[in-house]
Short mmCIF file of C-alpha atoms and ligand atoms in Angstrom, two decimals:
data_model
loop_
_atom_site.label_atom_id
_atom_site.label_comp_id
_atom_site.label_asym_id
_atom_site.label_seq_id
_atom_site.Cartn_x
_atom_site.Cartn_y
_atom_site.Cartn_z
CA MET A 1 -17.31 2.95 -14.27
CA PRO A 2 -14.74 5.79 -14.22
CA ILE A 3 -12.50 6.16 -11.17
CA GLN A 4 -13.82 8.74 -8.77
CA GLY A 5 -12.35 10.14 -5.58
CA TRP A 6 -14.03 11.73 -2.59
CA GLU A 7 -12.51 13.74 0.21
CA LEU A 8 -14.03 12.81 3.55
CA SER A 9 -14.58 15.07 6.52
CA GLY A 10 -16.76 15.22 9.64
CA SER A 11 -19.95 13.28 9.93
CA ASP A 12 -22.38 15.93 11.15
CA SER A 13 -23.73 17.11 7.86
CA ASN A 14 -25.98 16.21 5.03
CA SER A 15 -23.65 16.22 2.06
CA ASN A 16 -24.86 14.45 -1.04
CA PRO A 17 -23.50 11.80 -1.26
CA ARG A 18 -22.29 10.66 2.13
CA ILE A 19 -19.63 7.95 2.40
CA VAL A 20 -19.99 5.04 4.82
CA VAL A 21 -17.11 2.90 6.11
CA ALA A 22 -17.89 0.00 8.43
CA PRO A 23 -15.46 -2.34 10.18
CA PHE A 24 -16.29 -6.04 10.43
CA LYS A 25 -17.26 -5.45 14.07
CA GLY A 26 -18.46 -2.11 15.37
CA GLU A 27 -20.42 0.89 14.22
CA PRO A 28 -20.31 2.16 10.63
CA LYS A 29 -18.90 5.69 10.29
CA GLU A 30 -20.63 8.13 8.00
CA TYR A 31 -18.66 10.98 6.41
CA GLN A 32 -19.43 14.15 4.61
CA ALA A 33 -17.93 13.84 1.12
CA SER A 34 -16.67 16.46 -1.27
CA GLY A 35 -16.05 15.52 -4.87
CA PRO A 36 -16.12 13.71 -7.16
CA PHE A 37 -12.51 14.24 -8.18
CA ASP A 38 -11.19 12.58 -11.31
CA PHE A 39 -8.37 10.08 -11.03
CA GLU A 40 -5.61 12.58 -11.88
CA SER A 41 -6.61 14.73 -8.92
CA CYS A 42 -6.88 11.80 -6.50
CA LYS A 43 -3.45 10.39 -7.29
CA ARG A 44 -1.87 12.65 -4.68
CA TRP A 45 -3.76 10.76 -1.95
CA LEU A 46 -2.37 7.38 -2.93
CA ASP A 47 0.96 7.70 -1.15
CA LYS A 48 2.43 6.37 2.06
CA ASN A 49 3.41 9.70 3.62
CA GLU A 50 3.20 9.58 7.40
CA LEU A 51 1.61 6.16 7.33
CA SER A 52 2.54 4.06 10.35
CA GLU A 53 4.12 0.63 9.87
CA LEU A 54 1.97 -2.47 10.18
CA ASP A 55 2.24 -4.94 13.00
CA VAL A 56 4.46 -7.77 11.70
CA HIS A 57 2.25 -10.42 13.27
CA SER A 58 0.62 -12.74 10.73
CA SER A 59 -2.44 -14.53 12.04
CA ALA A 60 -1.92 -18.08 10.90
CA ASP A 61 0.77 -20.03 9.15
CA LYS A 62 -0.38 -23.14 7.34
CA ASN A 63 -0.23 -25.44 10.38
CA ARG A 64 -2.12 -23.04 12.59
CA HIS A 65 -4.79 -22.46 9.92
CA LEU A 66 -5.22 -26.24 9.48
CA ARG A 67 -5.62 -26.59 13.26
CA ASN A 68 -8.06 -23.66 13.39
CA VAL A 69 -10.22 -25.16 10.65
CA ALA A 70 -10.18 -28.63 12.28
CA GLN A 71 -11.21 -27.07 15.62
CA VAL A 72 -14.00 -25.10 13.97
CA VAL A 73 -15.31 -28.19 12.16
CA ASP A 74 -15.50 -29.93 15.56
CA GLU A 75 -17.35 -26.97 17.11
CA ILE A 76 -19.75 -26.80 14.16
CA LYS A 77 -20.57 -30.48 14.61
CA ALA A 78 -20.85 -30.28 18.40
CA LYS A 79 -23.09 -27.20 18.32
CA ASP A 80 -24.93 -28.14 15.11
CA LEU A 81 -24.07 -24.87 13.34
CA ARG A 82 -24.51 -24.27 9.61
CA LYS A 83 -21.22 -22.44 8.85
CA VAL A 84 -18.48 -20.20 10.25
CA VAL A 85 -16.16 -18.06 8.09
CA ILE A 86 -12.55 -18.28 9.28
CA ALA A 87 -9.97 -15.87 7.91
CA ARG A 88 -6.26 -15.29 8.09
CA ARG A 89 -3.99 -12.28 7.74
CA GLU A 90 -0.72 -12.63 5.86
CA VAL A 91 1.97 -9.97 6.22
CA LEU A 92 4.43 -9.46 3.36
CA GLU A 93 7.66 -7.51 3.78
CA ILE A 94 7.34 -5.45 0.63
CA ASP A 95 7.60 -1.77 -0.20
CA ILE A 96 4.78 -1.31 -2.71
CA ASN A 97 3.89 1.78 -4.66
CA PRO A 98 0.18 2.17 -3.78
CA LEU A 99 -0.58 4.16 -6.91
CA THR A 100 0.73 1.54 -9.32
CA VAL A 101 -0.89 -1.28 -7.34
CA PHE A 102 -4.21 0.56 -7.41
CA GLU A 103 -3.94 1.08 -11.18
CA GLN A 104 -3.08 -2.61 -11.62
CA LEU A 105 -6.12 -3.62 -9.58
CA CYS A 106 -8.34 -1.47 -11.80
CA ASP A 107 -6.81 -2.91 -14.99
CA SER A 108 -6.79 -6.53 -13.82
CA TYR A 109 -10.29 -6.70 -12.32
CA PRO A 110 -12.71 -4.66 -14.44
CA ASP A 111 -15.72 -6.53 -12.96
CA ALA A 112 -14.72 -5.89 -9.34
CA VAL A 113 -15.33 -2.81 -7.25
CA VAL A 114 -11.80 -1.49 -6.81
CA HIS A 115 -11.34 0.95 -3.96
CA ALA A 116 -8.70 2.69 -1.89
CA HIS A 117 -9.44 4.21 1.48
CA ARG A 118 -6.73 6.42 2.97
CA SER A 119 -7.13 7.97 6.38
CA LYS A 120 -4.52 9.65 8.58
CA ASP A 121 -3.22 6.40 10.01
CA SER A 122 -4.51 3.61 7.81
CA PHE A 123 -4.63 2.72 4.15
CA TRP A 124 -6.74 -0.05 2.66
CA MET A 125 -7.33 -1.08 -0.89
CA GLY A 126 -8.87 -4.00 -2.68
CA ALA A 127 -10.92 -5.39 -5.53
CA THR A 128 -14.10 -6.87 -4.15
CA PRO A 129 -16.54 -9.08 -6.05
CA GLU A 130 -19.25 -8.71 -3.39
CA THR A 131 -22.07 -6.18 -3.25
CA LEU A 132 -23.76 -5.84 0.14
CA LEU A 133 -26.61 -3.66 -1.09
CA THR A 134 -27.45 -1.19 -3.82
CA THR A 135 -30.65 0.80 -4.14
CA ASP A 136 -32.38 2.90 -6.76
CA GLU A 137 -35.75 4.61 -6.70
CA HIS A 138 -37.57 1.29 -7.33
CA ALA A 139 -35.90 -1.50 -5.39
CA VAL A 140 -32.97 -2.88 -3.42
CA TYR A 141 -30.47 -5.28 -4.93
CA THR A 142 -28.04 -7.59 -3.22
CA MET A 143 -26.30 -10.93 -3.72
CA ALA A 144 -25.48 -14.13 -1.91
CA LEU A 145 -21.88 -14.83 -2.86
CA ALA A 146 -20.09 -17.87 -1.42
CA GLY A 147 -18.50 -21.16 -2.37
CA THR A 148 -15.14 -21.07 -4.12
CA ARG A 149 -13.42 -23.19 -6.74
CA LYS A 150 -10.54 -22.75 -9.12
CA PRO A 151 -11.81 -22.60 -12.70
CA ASP A 152 -9.62 -25.61 -13.59
CA GLY A 153 -10.41 -27.49 -10.35
CA PRO A 154 -13.20 -29.82 -9.22
CA GLU A 155 -16.84 -28.74 -9.74
CA PHE A 156 -18.73 -27.11 -6.86
CA SER A 157 -19.64 -29.82 -4.35
CA LEU A 158 -22.60 -30.07 -1.99
CA LYS A 159 -20.45 -28.35 0.66
CA GLU A 160 -20.17 -25.17 -1.46
CA VAL A 161 -23.81 -25.36 -2.59
CA ASP A 162 -24.96 -25.53 1.03
CA GLU A 163 -22.68 -22.76 2.34
CA GLN A 164 -23.92 -20.47 -0.43
CA ALA A 165 -27.59 -21.42 0.16
CA ALA A 166 -27.15 -20.37 3.81
CA VAL A 167 -26.24 -16.86 2.62
CA THR A 168 -29.28 -16.64 0.34
CA GLU A 169 -31.63 -17.80 3.12
CA SER A 170 -30.21 -15.36 5.64
CA ILE A 171 -30.36 -12.34 3.30
CA ARG A 172 -33.92 -13.21 2.23
CA GLU A 173 -35.04 -13.49 5.86
CA THR A 174 -33.37 -10.20 6.84
CA LEU A 175 -35.04 -8.34 3.96
CA LEU A 176 -38.45 -9.80 4.85
CA ASN A 177 -37.92 -8.88 8.52
CA LEU A 178 -37.11 -5.31 7.45
CA GLY A 179 -40.48 -5.18 5.74
CA ALA A 180 -39.59 -5.79 2.09
CA GLY A 181 -42.85 -7.02 0.58
CA LYS A 182 -41.41 -9.24 -2.10
CA VAL A 183 -37.97 -10.84 -2.38
CA GLY A 184 -36.92 -12.40 -5.69
CA CYS A 185 -33.86 -14.68 -6.01
CA ARG A 186 -32.13 -15.61 -9.28
CA GLY A 187 -29.49 -18.36 -9.14
CA PRO A 188 -27.24 -19.83 -7.98
CA GLU A 189 -24.86 -19.71 -10.90
CA ALA A 190 -21.08 -19.57 -11.18
CA ILE A 191 -19.31 -16.23 -11.50
CA GLN A 192 -15.61 -15.53 -12.04
CA ALA A 193 -13.79 -13.31 -9.55
CA GLY A 194 -10.16 -12.97 -10.64
CA PRO A 195 -8.37 -16.28 -10.07
CA VAL A 196 -11.41 -18.04 -8.51
CA GLU A 197 -15.08 -18.75 -9.18
CA HIS A 198 -17.95 -18.35 -6.73
CA LEU A 199 -21.63 -19.24 -6.61
CA ILE A 200 -23.90 -16.24 -6.77
CA THR A 201 -27.63 -15.72 -6.26
CA ARG A 202 -28.82 -12.27 -7.30
CA ILE A 203 -31.47 -10.94 -4.97
CA GLU A 204 -33.91 -8.11 -5.62
CA SER A 205 -36.64 -6.87 -3.34
CA SER A 206 -39.09 -4.06 -3.00
CA LYS A 207 -37.90 -1.33 -0.64
CA PRO A 208 -38.26 -2.25 3.05
CA SER A 209 -41.12 -0.43 4.73
CA THR A 210 -38.94 1.03 7.49
CA GLY A 211 -35.51 2.65 7.71
CA ASN A 212 -33.09 3.89 5.07
CA PRO A 213 -30.32 2.29 2.97
CA GLN A 214 -27.76 2.71 5.78
CA ASP A 215 -30.10 0.80 8.15
CA TRP A 216 -30.66 -1.98 5.61
CA ALA A 217 -26.93 -2.39 4.95
CA ALA A 218 -26.26 -2.47 8.70
CA ALA A 219 -29.00 -5.08 9.20
CA LEU A 220 -27.61 -7.35 6.48
CA HIS A 221 -24.03 -7.07 7.77
CA PRO A 222 -22.29 -9.38 8.55
CA THR A 223 -23.93 -11.88 6.21
CA PRO A 224 -22.99 -15.56 6.44
CA ALA A 225 -20.66 -14.91 3.46
CA VAL A 226 -18.18 -13.33 5.89
CA CYS A 227 -19.39 -14.42 9.35
CA GLY A 228 -21.56 -17.52 9.62
CA MET A 229 -24.89 -18.95 10.62
CA PRO A 230 -26.19 -18.51 13.26
CA ARG A 231 -24.46 -15.12 13.42
CA GLY A 232 -23.98 -14.90 17.22
CA GLU A 233 -22.31 -18.30 17.58
CA ALA A 234 -20.15 -17.66 14.50
CA LEU A 235 -18.92 -14.32 15.90
CA GLY A 236 -17.93 -16.07 19.14
CA ILE A 237 -15.92 -18.74 17.29
CA ILE A 238 -14.23 -16.15 15.05
CA ASP A 239 -13.10 -14.25 18.17
CA GLU A 240 -11.91 -17.44 19.80
CA VAL A 241 -9.79 -18.85 16.95
CA GLU A 242 -8.69 -16.21 14.44
CA GLY A 243 -6.18 -14.41 16.63
CA PHE A 244 -6.28 -11.01 14.91
CA ASN A 245 -8.54 -8.00 14.64
CA ARG A 246 -10.32 -8.04 11.25
CA SER A 247 -10.60 -4.24 11.37
CA LEU A 248 -11.97 -3.20 7.93
CA TYR A 249 -11.52 -6.65 6.36
CA ALA A 250 -14.99 -8.15 5.76
CA GLY A 251 -16.55 -4.83 6.81
CA TYR A 252 -18.20 -2.69 4.14
CA PHE A 253 -17.85 0.65 2.46
CA GLY A 254 -20.13 2.64 0.22
CA TRP A 255 -22.02 5.79 -0.47
CA VAL A 256 -25.54 7.06 -0.10
CA SER A 257 -27.08 9.94 -2.00
CA ASP A 258 -30.58 11.37 -1.99
CA GLU A 259 -31.41 9.18 -5.01
CA ASN A 260 -29.57 5.88 -4.59
CA SER A 261 -26.81 4.06 -2.75
CA GLY A 262 -24.17 1.34 -3.03
CA PHE A 263 -22.43 -0.68 -0.31
CA TYR A 264 -19.71 -3.27 -0.96
CA VAL A 265 -18.10 -5.89 1.27
CA ASN A 266 -14.40 -5.30 1.82
CA LEU A 267 -12.92 -8.56 0.49
CA ARG A 268 -9.79 -9.36 -1.55
CA CYS A 269 -8.28 -6.44 0.28
CA MET A 270 -5.03 -5.38 1.86
CA GLN A 271 -3.78 -2.91 4.38
CA VAL A 272 -0.76 -0.90 3.32
CA GLY A 273 2.14 0.03 5.62
CA GLN A 274 5.52 1.64 4.93
CA LYS A 275 7.44 -1.51 4.03
CA ARG A 276 4.77 -4.10 4.66
CA VAL A 277 1.34 -5.05 3.44
CA ALA A 278 -1.20 -7.25 5.22
CA LEU A 279 -3.43 -9.39 3.02
CA TYR A 280 -6.70 -10.90 4.22
CA ALA A 281 -8.71 -13.92 3.08
CA GLY A 282 -11.22 -16.27 4.64
CA GLY A 283 -13.49 -19.11 3.71
CA GLY A 284 -16.75 -20.66 4.82
CA ILE A 285 -16.22 -23.66 7.09
CA THR A 286 -18.98 -26.27 7.41
CA ALA A 287 -19.20 -29.73 8.94
CA LYS A 288 -17.97 -31.06 5.57
CA SER A 289 -14.82 -28.89 5.37
CA ASP A 290 -11.44 -30.41 4.67
CA PRO A 291 -8.68 -28.28 6.32
CA GLU A 292 -6.20 -28.69 3.41
CA SER A 293 -8.80 -27.54 0.84
CA GLU A 294 -9.76 -24.60 3.06
CA TRP A 295 -6.09 -23.55 3.25
CA ASP A 296 -5.80 -23.82 -0.56
CA GLU A 297 -8.92 -21.67 -0.92
CA THR A 298 -7.35 -18.82 1.07
CA VAL A 299 -4.13 -19.17 -0.96
CA ASN A 300 -6.13 -18.89 -4.20
CA LYS A 301 -8.10 -15.90 -2.94
CA LEU A 302 -4.90 -14.12 -1.84
CA HIS A 303 -3.58 -14.58 -5.36
CA THR A 304 -6.05 -11.83 -6.41
CA LEU A 305 -3.75 -9.37 -4.64
CA LYS A 306 -0.41 -11.14 -4.90
CA ALA A 307 -0.66 -11.25 -8.70
CA VAL A 308 -0.96 -7.48 -8.73
CA ILE A 309 1.66 -6.76 -6.08
CA SER A 310 4.24 -8.92 -7.83
CA SER A 311 3.72 -7.05 -11.08
CA ASP A 312 4.38 -3.73 -9.29
CA LYS A 313 7.83 -3.06 -10.78
CA THR A 314 8.64 -0.45 -8.17
CA SER A 315 8.57 -3.07 -5.42
CA GLU A 316 11.31 -5.26 -6.90
C1 LIG B 401 -14.63 -14.30 3.03
C2 LIG B 401 -14.21 -14.24 1.78
O1 LIG B 401 -14.97 -14.62 0.69
C3 LIG B 401 -16.37 -14.83 0.80
C4 LIG B 401 -16.96 -14.52 -0.51
C5 LIG B 401 -17.00 -15.47 -1.50
C6 LIG B 401 -16.69 -16.81 -1.20
C7 LIG B 401 -16.47 -17.21 0.07
C8 LIG B 401 -16.21 -18.63 0.40
O2 LIG B 401 -16.15 -19.47 -0.53
O3 LIG B 401 -16.03 -18.97 1.56
C9 LIG B 401 -16.62 -16.27 1.21
O4 LIG B 401 -17.92 -16.42 1.69
C10 LIG B 401 -12.88 -13.72 1.44
O5 LIG B 401 -12.57 -13.58 0.25
O6 LIG B 401 -12.10 -13.42 2.37
#
Protein backbone atom coordinates (compact mmCIF):
# COMPACT_ATOMS: atom_id res chain seq x y z
CA MET A 1 0.00 0.00 0.00
CA PRO A 2 1.58 3.35 -0.96
CA ILE A 3 1.80 6.08 1.68
CA GLN A 4 -1.04 8.54 1.38
CA GLY A 5 -1.73 11.76 3.25
CA TRP A 6 -4.98 13.57 3.88
CA GLU A 7 -5.55 17.10 5.10
CA LEU A 8 -8.37 17.25 7.61
CA SER A 9 -10.79 20.09 8.16
CA GLY A 10 -14.26 20.64 9.64
CA SER A 11 -16.70 17.84 10.10
CA ASP A 12 -19.86 19.29 8.57
CA SER A 13 -19.50 18.04 5.06
CA ASN A 14 -19.75 15.00 2.91
CA SER A 15 -16.27 14.71 1.48
CA ASN A 16 -15.33 11.37 -0.01
CA PRO A 17 -13.58 9.89 1.91
CA ARG A 18 -14.11 11.15 5.42
CA ILE A 19 -11.53 10.47 8.13
CA VAL A 20 -12.53 9.22 11.57
CA VAL A 21 -10.39 9.52 14.72
CA ALA A 22 -11.71 8.05 17.96
CA PRO A 23 -10.14 8.21 21.42
CA PHE A 24 -10.27 5.14 23.67
CA LYS A 25 -13.07 6.84 25.61
CA GLY A 26 -15.38 9.42 24.09
CA GLU A 27 -16.99 10.24 20.79
CA PRO A 28 -15.27 9.59 17.45
CA LYS A 29 -14.58 12.75 15.43
CA GLU A 30 -15.30 12.74 11.73
CA TYR A 31 -13.37 15.06 9.40
CA GLN A 32 -13.68 16.26 5.89
CA ALA A 33 -10.56 15.11 4.04
CA SER A 34 -8.76 16.56 1.06
CA GLY A 35 -6.20 14.46 -0.74
CA PRO A 36 -4.73 11.99 -1.28
CA PHE A 37 -1.29 13.58 -1.24
CA ASP A 38 1.75 11.48 -2.04
CA PHE A 39 4.43 11.02 0.59
CA GLU A 40 6.70 13.78 -0.75
CA SER A 41 3.92 16.32 -0.28
CA CYS A 42 3.00 15.10 3.21
CA LYS A 43 6.54 15.25 4.58
CA ARG A 44 6.07 18.90 5.51
CA TRP A 45 3.43 17.87 8.08
CA LEU A 46 5.74 15.50 9.92
CA ASP A 47 7.53 18.10 12.00
CA LYS A 48 7.35 19.26 15.60
CA ASN A 49 6.72 22.96 14.92
CA GLU A 50 4.61 24.53 17.65
CA LEU A 51 3.96 21.17 19.26
CA SER A 52 3.57 21.41 23.02
CA GLU A 53 5.79 19.33 25.31
CA LEU A 54 4.42 16.14 26.82
CA ASP A 55 3.64 15.70 30.47
CA VAL A 56 6.70 13.98 31.99
CA HIS A 57 4.54 11.69 34.10
CA SER A 58 4.94 8.00 33.24
CA SER A 59 2.05 5.85 34.36
CA ALA A 60 3.74 2.87 35.92
CA ASP A 61 7.27 1.82 36.71
CA LYS A 62 7.83 -1.90 37.01
CA ASN A 63 6.81 -2.16 40.67
CA ARG A 64 3.63 -0.19 40.18
CA HIS A 65 2.69 -2.22 37.09
CA LEU A 66 3.27 -5.48 39.01
CA ARG A 67 1.04 -4.17 41.82
CA ASN A 68 -1.62 -3.02 39.33
CA VAL A 69 -1.71 -6.43 37.65
CA ALA A 70 -1.86 -8.28 41.00
CA GLN A 71 -4.75 -6.01 42.11
CA VAL A 72 -6.59 -6.57 38.84
CA VAL A 73 -6.16 -10.36 39.08
CA ASP A 74 -7.75 -10.19 42.55
CA GLU A 75 -10.66 -8.07 41.25
CA ILE A 76 -11.16 -10.42 38.29
CA LYS A 77 -11.39 -13.38 40.67
CA ALA A 78 -13.62 -11.59 43.18
CA LYS A 79 -16.03 -10.33 40.50
CA ASP A 80 -15.72 -13.38 38.23
CA LEU A 81 -14.70 -11.32 35.18
CA ARG A 82 -13.25 -12.81 31.99
CA LYS A 83 -10.46 -10.26 31.30
CA VAL A 84 -9.33 -6.66 31.74
CA VAL A 85 -6.67 -4.98 29.56
CA ILE A 86 -4.24 -2.93 31.65
CA ALA A 87 -1.83 -0.55 29.93
CA ARG A 88 1.05 1.68 30.84
CA ARG A 89 2.56 4.83 29.39
CA GLU A 90 6.33 5.20 29.26
CA VAL A 91 7.88 8.62 28.67
CA LEU A 92 11.32 8.81 27.04
CA GLU A 93 13.43 11.97 27.11
CA ILE A 94 14.41 11.92 23.47
CA ASP A 95 14.37 14.43 20.65
CA ILE A 96 13.23 12.32 17.69
CA ASN A 97 12.92 13.34 14.09
CA PRO A 98 9.29 12.33 13.35
CA LEU A 99 9.90 12.03 9.62
CA THR A 100 12.75 9.53 9.94
CA VAL A 101 10.90 7.58 12.63
CA PHE A 102 7.81 7.41 10.41
CA GLU A 103 9.90 6.18 7.46
CA GLN A 104 11.54 3.58 9.72
CA LEU A 105 8.14 2.36 10.89
CA CYS A 106 7.04 1.93 7.28
CA ASP A 107 10.23 0.06 6.35
CA SER A 108 10.33 -2.12 9.47
CA TYR A 109 6.66 -3.17 9.58
CA PRO A 110 5.36 -3.72 6.05
CA ASP A 111 2.44 -5.83 7.36
CA ALA A 112 1.27 -3.21 9.87
CA VAL A 113 -0.91 -0.19 9.24
CA VAL A 114 1.56 2.65 9.81
CA HIS A 115 0.01 6.02 10.47
CA ALA A 116 0.81 9.52 11.67
CA HIS A 117 -1.84 11.89 12.91
CA ARG A 118 -0.77 15.50 13.42
CA SER A 119 -3.17 18.08 14.78
CA LYS A 120 -2.46 21.57 16.10
CA ASP A 121 -1.49 20.37 19.56
CA SER A 122 -0.90 16.65 19.33
CA PHE A 123 1.06 14.22 17.23
CA TRP A 124 0.60 10.46 17.25
CA MET A 125 2.14 7.76 15.17
CA GLY A 126 2.34 4.01 15.25
CA ALA A 127 2.37 0.69 13.45
CA THR A 128 -0.72 -1.25 14.40
CA PRO A 129 -1.35 -4.93 13.66
CA GLU A 130 -5.06 -4.66 14.52
CA THR A 131 -7.96 -3.98 12.18
CA LEU A 132 -11.19 -2.92 13.88
CA LEU A 133 -13.34 -3.15 10.77
CA THR A 134 -13.09 -2.94 7.00
CA THR A 135 -15.97 -3.06 4.55
CA ASP A 136 -16.45 -3.48 0.83
CA GLU A 137 -19.62 -3.72 -1.22
CA HIS A 138 -20.18 -7.35 -0.15
CA ALA A 139 -19.26 -7.80 3.49
CA VAL A 140 -17.59 -6.58 6.67
CA TYR A 141 -14.26 -7.95 7.85
CA THR A 142 -12.68 -7.78 11.26
CA MET A 143 -10.35 -9.73 13.52
CA ALA A 144 -10.00 -10.93 17.08
CA LEU A 145 -6.37 -10.25 17.93
CA ALA A 146 -5.06 -11.06 21.41
CA GLY A 147 -2.61 -13.26 23.28
CA THR A 148 1.08 -12.46 22.99
CA ARG A 149 4.28 -14.49 22.96
CA LYS A 150 7.83 -13.93 21.85
CA PRO A 151 8.59 -16.07 18.81
CA ASP A 152 11.45 -17.75 20.72
CA GLY A 153 9.47 -18.03 23.98
CA PRO A 154 7.00 -20.55 25.40
CA GLU A 155 4.03 -21.64 23.24
CA PHE A 156 0.65 -19.94 23.71
CA SER A 157 -0.91 -21.25 26.93
CA LEU A 158 -4.55 -21.70 27.88
CA LYS A 159 -4.46 -18.19 29.35
CA GLU A 160 -3.72 -16.63 25.93
CA VAL A 161 -6.14 -18.98 24.13
CA ASP A 162 -8.94 -17.96 26.49
CA GLU A 163 -8.24 -14.20 26.38
CA GLN A 164 -8.27 -14.33 22.58
CA ALA A 165 -11.46 -16.46 22.48
CA ALA A 166 -13.18 -13.77 24.58
CA VAL A 167 -12.47 -11.25 21.81
CA THR A 168 -13.86 -13.54 19.10
CA GLU A 169 -17.05 -14.21 21.11
CA SER A 170 -17.63 -10.54 21.83
CA ILE A 171 -17.11 -9.41 18.21
CA ARG A 172 -19.36 -12.20 16.90
CA GLU A 173 -22.12 -11.25 19.34
CA THR A 174 -21.85 -7.53 18.49
CA LEU A 175 -22.11 -8.23 14.75
CA LEU A 176 -25.13 -10.49 15.27
CA ASN A 177 -26.78 -7.85 17.48
CA LEU A 178 -26.21 -5.27 14.73
CA GLY A 179 -28.16 -7.52 12.39
CA ALA A 180 -25.41 -9.27 10.42
CA GLY A 181 -27.12 -12.40 9.12
CA LYS A 182 -24.10 -14.66 9.03
CA VAL A 183 -20.79 -14.42 10.87
CA GLY A 184 -17.90 -16.65 9.80
CA CYS A 185 -14.75 -17.12 11.93
CA ARG A 186 -11.45 -18.54 10.69
CA GLY A 187 -8.79 -19.34 13.32
CA PRO A 188 -7.25 -18.88 15.75
CA GLU A 189 -3.76 -19.05 14.30
CA ALA A 190 -0.50 -17.34 15.17
CA ILE A 191 0.52 -14.14 13.40
CA GLN A 192 3.75 -12.16 13.69
CA ALA A 193 3.56 -8.49 14.65
CA GLY A 194 7.09 -7.06 14.76
CA PRO A 195 8.91 -8.48 17.78
CA VAL A 196 5.90 -10.48 19.08
CA GLU A 197 3.31 -13.02 17.92
CA HIS A 198 -0.43 -12.91 18.56
CA LEU A 199 -3.38 -15.22 18.08
CA ILE A 200 -5.76 -14.07 15.39
CA THR A 201 -9.24 -15.15 14.29
CA ARG A 202 -10.33 -13.58 11.03
CA ILE A 203 -14.01 -12.71 11.06
CA GLU A 204 -16.24 -12.00 8.08
CA SER A 205 -19.93 -11.25 8.10
CA SER A 206 -22.68 -10.09 5.84
CA LYS A 207 -23.43 -6.38 6.19
CA PRO A 208 -25.47 -5.53 9.30
CA SER A 209 -29.07 -4.69 8.49
CA THR A 210 -28.96 -1.30 10.23
CA GLY A 211 -26.52 1.61 10.42
CA ASN A 212 -23.36 2.43 8.49
CA PRO A 213 -19.67 1.52 8.82
CA GLN A 214 -19.07 4.32 11.36
CA ASP A 215 -21.89 2.90 13.53
CA TRP A 216 -20.51 -0.64 13.28
CA ALA A 217 -16.99 0.46 14.20
CA ALA A 218 -18.35 2.45 17.15
CA ALA A 219 -20.40 -0.55 18.31
CA LEU A 220 -17.41 -2.89 18.21
CA HIS A 221 -15.15 -0.44 20.05
CA PRO A 222 -13.66 -1.02 22.58
CA THR A 223 -13.34 -4.75 21.97
CA PRO A 224 -11.99 -6.99 24.72
CA ALA A 225 -8.62 -6.82 22.89
CA VAL A 226 -8.12 -3.35 24.40
CA CYS A 227 -10.71 -3.13 27.19
CA GLY A 228 -12.08 -6.34 28.67
CA MET A 229 -15.10 -8.49 29.27
CA PRO A 230 -17.63 -7.53 30.49
CA ARG A 231 -16.91 -4.10 29.01
CA GLY A 232 -18.53 -1.94 31.74
CA GLU A 233 -16.67 -3.58 34.64
CA ALA A 234 -13.40 -3.53 32.69
CA LEU A 235 -13.74 0.21 31.98
CA GLY A 236 -14.26 0.85 35.70
CA ILE A 237 -11.12 -1.10 36.66
CA ILE A 238 -9.04 0.59 33.94
CA ASP A 239 -10.07 4.00 35.34
CA GLU A 240 -9.32 2.89 38.86
CA VAL A 241 -5.81 1.48 38.35
CA GLU A 242 -4.09 2.81 35.23
CA GLY A 243 -3.47 6.35 36.44
CA PHE A 244 -3.30 8.08 33.05
CA ASN A 245 -5.62 9.18 30.27
CA ARG A 246 -5.33 6.76 27.33
CA SER A 247 -6.35 9.56 24.95
CA LEU A 248 -5.91 8.12 21.41
CA TYR A 249 -4.06 4.99 22.58
CA ALA A 250 -6.37 1.98 22.03
CA GLY A 251 -8.83 4.26 20.23
CA TYR A 252 -9.23 3.87 16.47
CA PHE A 253 -8.69 5.78 13.28
CA GLY A 254 -9.81 5.20 9.74
CA TRP A 255 -11.62 6.39 6.69
CA VAL A 256 -14.98 5.90 5.09
CA SER A 257 -15.83 6.50 1.45
CA ASP A 258 -19.02 5.96 -0.50
CA GLU A 259 -17.73 2.52 -1.55
CA ASN A 260 -15.80 1.07 1.37
CA SER A 261 -14.10 1.82 4.68
CA GLY A 262 -11.25 0.84 6.98
CA PHE A 263 -10.83 1.38 10.73
CA TYR A 264 -7.73 0.37 12.72
CA VAL A 265 -7.05 0.16 16.45
CA ASN A 266 -4.36 2.58 17.60
CA LEU A 267 -1.82 0.17 19.14
CA ARG A 268 2.00 0.06 19.14
CA CYS A 269 1.75 3.81 19.08
CA MET A 270 3.44 6.84 20.53
CA GLN A 271 2.71 10.46 21.18
CA VAL A 272 5.41 12.88 20.07
CA GLY A 273 6.45 15.99 22.03
CA GLN A 274 9.33 18.44 21.55
CA LYS A 275 11.99 16.53 23.47
CA ARG A 276 9.92 13.62 24.73
CA VAL A 277 7.87 10.76 23.40
CA ALA A 278 5.25 8.75 25.28
CA LEU A 279 4.93 5.08 24.37
CA TYR A 280 1.87 3.00 25.18
CA ALA A 281 1.35 -0.74 25.64
CA GLY A 282 -1.10 -2.95 27.46
CA GLY A 283 -1.98 -6.58 27.88
CA GLY A 284 -4.98 -8.73 28.65
CA ILE A 285 -5.14 -9.71 32.32
CA THR A 286 -7.12 -12.80 33.35
CA ALA A 287 -7.44 -14.80 36.55
CA LYS A 288 -4.43 -16.81 35.34
CA SER A 289 -2.10 -13.81 34.79
CA ASP A 290 1.37 -13.74 36.27
CA PRO A 291 2.41 -10.09 36.96
CA GLU A 292 6.07 -10.60 35.89
CA SER A 293 5.02 -12.13 32.54
CA GLU A 294 2.51 -9.31 31.99
CA TRP A 295 5.27 -6.75 32.59
CA ASP A 296 7.54 -8.58 30.11
CA GLU A 297 4.72 -8.56 27.56
CA THR A 298 4.46 -4.76 27.68
CA VAL A 299 8.26 -4.48 27.42
CA ASN A 300 8.22 -6.69 24.31
CA LYS A 301 5.36 -4.75 22.74
CA LEU A 302 7.13 -1.43 23.39
CA HIS A 303 10.14 -2.80 21.55
CA THR A 304 8.10 -2.35 18.32
CA LEU A 305 8.64 1.40 18.76
CA LYS A 306 11.89 1.47 20.70
CA ALA A 307 13.68 -0.49 17.97
CA VAL A 308 12.73 2.21 15.48
CA ILE A 309 13.40 5.19 17.74
CA SER A 310 16.87 3.93 18.63
CA SER A 311 17.78 3.60 14.96
CA ASP A 312 16.77 7.24 14.37
CA LYS A 313 20.28 8.65 13.93
CA THR A 314 19.12 12.21 14.42
CA SER A 315 18.13 11.47 18.01
CA GLU A 316 21.59 10.39 19.15
C1 LIG B 1 -3.48 -3.78 24.04
C2 LIG B 1 -2.49 -4.12 23.23
O1 LIG B 1 -2.49 -5.26 22.45
C3 LIG B 1 -3.68 -6.01 22.24
C4 LIG B 1 -3.55 -6.67 20.92
C5 LIG B 1 -2.89 -7.86 20.79
C6 LIG B 1 -2.53 -8.59 21.94
C7 LIG B 1 -2.93 -8.20 23.17
C8 LIG B 1 -2.61 -9.00 24.38
O2 LIG B 1 -1.92 -10.04 24.25
O3 LIG B 1 -3.01 -8.64 25.48
C9 LIG B 1 -3.82 -7.02 23.36
O4 LIG B 1 -5.13 -7.52 23.40
C10 LIG B 1 -1.31 -3.27 23.07
O5 LIG B 1 -0.46 -3.58 22.21
O6 LIG B 1 -1.20 -2.25 23.78
